[in-house]
Short mmCIF file of C-alpha atoms and ligand atoms in Angstrom, two decimals:
data_model
loop_
_atom_site.label_atom_id
_atom_site.label_comp_id
_atom_site.label_asym_id
_atom_site.label_seq_id
_atom_site.Cartn_x
_atom_site.Cartn_y
_atom_site.Cartn_z
CA MET A 42 85.69 97.07 113.83
CA LYS A 43 83.92 100.38 114.36
CA ASN A 44 80.88 101.50 112.36
CA ASN A 45 82.76 104.17 110.40
CA ILE A 46 83.41 104.14 106.65
CA VAL A 47 86.98 104.98 105.63
CA LEU A 48 87.81 106.16 102.11
CA ILE A 49 91.35 105.61 100.87
CA GLY A 50 92.99 106.28 97.51
CA PHE A 51 95.24 108.53 95.50
CA MET A 52 95.09 112.33 95.54
CA GLY A 53 92.22 113.48 93.36
CA CYS A 54 90.26 110.19 93.46
CA GLY A 55 87.26 111.97 95.00
CA LYS A 56 87.49 110.92 98.66
CA THR A 57 86.22 114.26 99.92
CA THR A 58 83.46 114.76 97.34
CA VAL A 59 82.19 111.19 97.69
CA GLY A 60 82.66 111.24 101.47
CA GLU A 61 80.62 114.40 102.00
CA LYS A 62 77.75 113.07 99.88
CA LEU A 63 77.87 109.69 101.59
CA ALA A 64 77.78 111.35 105.01
CA LYS A 65 74.66 113.30 104.01
CA GLU A 66 72.89 110.17 102.70
CA LEU A 67 73.62 108.13 105.83
CA THR A 68 73.35 111.10 108.21
CA TYR A 69 76.85 110.30 109.44
CA ALA A 70 79.50 112.85 110.38
CA PHE A 71 82.26 113.65 107.88
CA LEU A 72 85.95 113.96 108.74
CA ASP A 73 88.93 114.60 106.49
CA THR A 74 92.26 113.52 108.03
CA ASP A 75 94.15 116.39 106.36
CA ALA A 76 91.73 118.93 107.85
CA TYR A 77 91.99 117.15 111.22
CA ILE A 78 95.80 117.41 111.08
CA GLU A 79 95.74 121.07 109.98
CA ASN A 80 93.52 121.85 112.94
CA ARG A 81 95.64 119.77 115.33
CA GLU A 82 98.89 121.40 114.17
CA GLN A 83 97.46 124.86 113.42
CA LYS A 84 99.26 124.85 110.03
CA SER A 85 98.37 123.97 106.45
CA ILE A 86 99.59 120.65 105.03
CA ARG A 87 101.91 122.64 102.80
CA GLU A 88 103.43 124.45 105.80
CA ILE A 89 103.86 121.19 107.71
CA PHE A 90 105.78 119.66 104.78
CA GLU A 91 107.87 122.82 104.32
CA GLN A 92 108.64 123.51 107.97
CA ASP A 93 108.63 120.07 109.59
CA GLY A 94 109.17 117.64 106.71
CA GLU A 95 107.25 114.66 105.35
CA ASN A 96 108.39 112.26 108.07
CA TYR A 97 106.93 114.52 110.76
CA PHE A 98 103.66 114.70 108.81
CA ARG A 99 103.54 110.88 108.53
CA ASN A 100 104.04 110.56 112.29
CA VAL A 101 101.17 112.97 112.91
CA GLU A 102 99.01 110.88 110.54
CA THR A 103 99.64 107.78 112.67
CA LYS A 104 98.91 109.64 115.94
CA SER A 105 95.74 111.10 114.45
CA LEU A 106 94.53 107.66 113.38
CA GLN A 107 94.99 106.38 116.93
CA GLU A 108 92.98 109.33 118.24
CA LEU A 109 90.21 108.80 115.70
CA ILE A 110 89.85 105.13 116.66
CA GLU A 111 89.14 106.30 120.21
CA ASN A 112 86.87 109.21 119.31
CA THR A 113 84.74 108.48 116.25
CA GLN A 114 81.65 106.52 115.38
CA LYS A 115 79.17 106.74 112.50
CA THR A 116 81.69 108.89 110.66
CA ILE A 117 82.83 108.93 107.04
CA VAL A 118 86.61 109.37 107.18
CA SER A 119 88.37 110.67 104.09
CA SER A 120 92.05 109.80 104.52
CA GLY A 121 95.13 111.54 103.05
CA GLY A 122 96.46 109.73 99.98
CA GLY A 123 99.67 108.58 101.65
CA LEU A 124 98.16 107.48 104.93
CA PRO A 125 97.61 103.75 104.17
CA LEU A 126 101.22 103.25 103.06
CA ARG A 127 102.70 102.58 106.49
CA PRO A 128 101.85 98.97 107.38
CA GLU A 129 101.06 100.15 110.90
CA ASN A 130 98.51 102.63 109.53
CA ALA A 131 96.91 100.06 107.24
CA LYS A 132 96.08 97.98 110.33
CA LEU A 133 94.75 101.02 112.21
CA LEU A 134 92.54 101.97 109.24
CA GLN A 135 90.91 98.55 109.33
CA LYS A 136 90.23 99.04 113.03
CA LEU A 137 88.71 102.43 112.31
CA GLY A 138 86.03 101.09 109.97
CA PHE A 139 84.93 99.58 106.66
CA VAL A 140 87.74 100.57 104.29
CA ILE A 141 86.96 101.43 100.66
CA TYR A 142 89.61 102.08 98.02
CA LEU A 143 88.47 104.59 95.38
CA LYS A 144 90.65 103.47 92.49
CA VAL A 145 91.48 105.99 89.80
CA ASP A 146 93.49 106.09 86.54
CA LYS A 147 96.45 108.41 86.17
CA GLU A 148 94.69 110.32 83.35
CA THR A 149 91.82 111.20 85.69
CA VAL A 150 94.23 112.34 88.42
CA LEU A 151 96.15 114.49 85.95
CA ARG A 152 92.98 116.12 84.64
CA ARG A 153 91.62 116.79 88.12
CA LEU A 154 94.84 118.07 89.70
CA GLU A 155 96.18 120.19 86.86
CA GLY A 156 97.45 123.46 88.37
CA ASP A 157 96.89 122.29 91.96
CA THR A 158 99.30 123.91 94.43
CA THR A 159 98.07 122.33 97.67
CA ARG A 160 99.73 118.89 97.25
CA PRO A 161 103.43 119.22 98.19
CA LEU A 162 104.30 115.88 96.57
CA LEU A 163 103.20 117.10 93.14
CA GLN A 164 105.09 120.41 93.15
CA CYS A 165 107.84 119.23 90.81
CA ASP A 166 109.00 119.65 87.20
CA ASP A 167 107.10 116.67 85.86
CA PRO A 168 103.95 116.06 87.92
CA ALA A 169 102.61 113.60 85.30
CA LYS A 170 105.61 111.33 85.75
CA ARG A 171 105.42 111.69 89.51
CA ILE A 172 101.74 110.73 89.53
CA GLU A 173 102.48 107.69 87.37
CA GLU A 174 105.31 106.51 89.63
CA LEU A 175 103.42 107.09 92.87
CA LEU A 176 100.27 105.41 91.56
CA GLU A 177 102.15 102.37 90.34
CA TYR A 178 103.80 101.94 93.73
CA ARG A 179 100.73 102.68 95.81
CA ASP A 180 97.94 100.88 93.94
CA PRO A 181 98.74 97.36 95.23
CA ILE A 182 99.10 98.71 98.78
CA TYR A 183 95.70 100.40 98.62
CA GLU A 184 94.20 97.16 97.22
CA VAL A 185 95.52 95.01 100.06
CA GLY A 186 94.46 97.55 102.70
CA ALA A 187 90.82 97.76 101.62
CA HIS A 188 87.71 95.67 102.30
CA MET A 189 86.32 96.82 98.96
CA VAL A 190 87.63 98.45 95.75
CA ILE A 191 85.62 100.72 93.44
CA GLN A 192 86.98 101.88 90.07
CA VAL A 193 85.62 105.42 90.02
CA ASP A 194 86.79 107.02 86.76
CA HIS A 195 83.59 106.75 84.76
CA LYS A 196 81.05 106.80 87.56
CA THR A 197 79.05 109.70 88.96
CA VAL A 198 79.37 110.61 92.63
CA GLU A 199 75.81 109.35 93.17
CA GLU A 200 76.60 105.97 91.60
CA ILE A 201 79.68 105.57 93.79
CA VAL A 202 77.74 106.54 96.92
CA GLN A 203 74.97 104.01 96.21
CA GLU A 204 77.53 101.25 95.52
CA ILE A 205 79.22 101.98 98.85
CA ILE A 206 75.95 101.97 100.80
CA ARG A 207 74.88 98.60 99.30
CA ASN A 208 78.20 96.99 100.15
CA TYR A 209 78.44 98.55 103.61
CA TYR A 210 75.12 97.01 104.65
CA LEU A 211 75.99 93.68 103.02
CA PHE A 212 79.33 93.62 104.82
CA PHE A 213 77.82 94.14 108.25
CA GLU A 214 74.93 91.72 107.61
CA CYS A 215 77.43 88.98 106.86
CA LYS A 216 79.43 89.57 110.03
C1 S3P B 268 99.26 113.08 100.23
C2 S3P B 268 97.92 113.35 99.96
C3 S3P B 268 97.23 114.53 100.47
C4 S3P B 268 97.91 115.05 101.76
C5 S3P B 268 99.37 115.23 101.54
C6 S3P B 268 100.08 113.94 101.12
C7 S3P B 268 99.87 111.86 99.64
O1 S3P B 268 95.86 114.22 100.75
O2 S3P B 268 97.69 114.16 102.82
O3 S3P B 268 99.54 116.21 100.55
O4 S3P B 268 100.95 111.42 100.09
O5 S3P B 268 99.25 111.29 98.70
P1 S3P B 268 94.73 113.99 99.60
O6 S3P B 268 94.84 112.58 99.15
O7 S3P B 268 93.46 114.25 100.33
O8 S3P B 268 95.00 114.96 98.52
#
């Protein structure tokens, strides 16, 4: 396994906020897979979904993961919410680094993503129901794909960052 830290979890769980802070604390680089894909494809995630479809986007996610395994070290990787769902990707994520699932309740997601227009999967008549369905389906997959799970709803970013750092060092000491 490489010495990166990979954050997985549902949209709005705080992967980017936590990841940026964590990167600062550890003086690691920070990389968001959505931003990486937007740069690679020269389009926004929304445009990719609209013009090329979700399946195309998921294929680019897998290719990007393979590239990142070759090219990154000492990096905090914030991954798109749907990325760990393909079994193939779940294996690649574990190769990429120490995988942490930031687990979040649907109420928190709803509060944080109210009015959001950047997530194509939530642009529907009943986003609350959609969030509930997606979370229910995805939660066990995230759990299985992670080395560590943190319930984040009532924690500050700083608390989450410190918990990750403690466990990251413990994990590598035990190896
Ligand atoms: C998605 C999550 C998004 C982005 C895309 C699909 C998903 O990333 O990759 O809209 O399937 O959950 P964030 O989790 O960073 O919002």
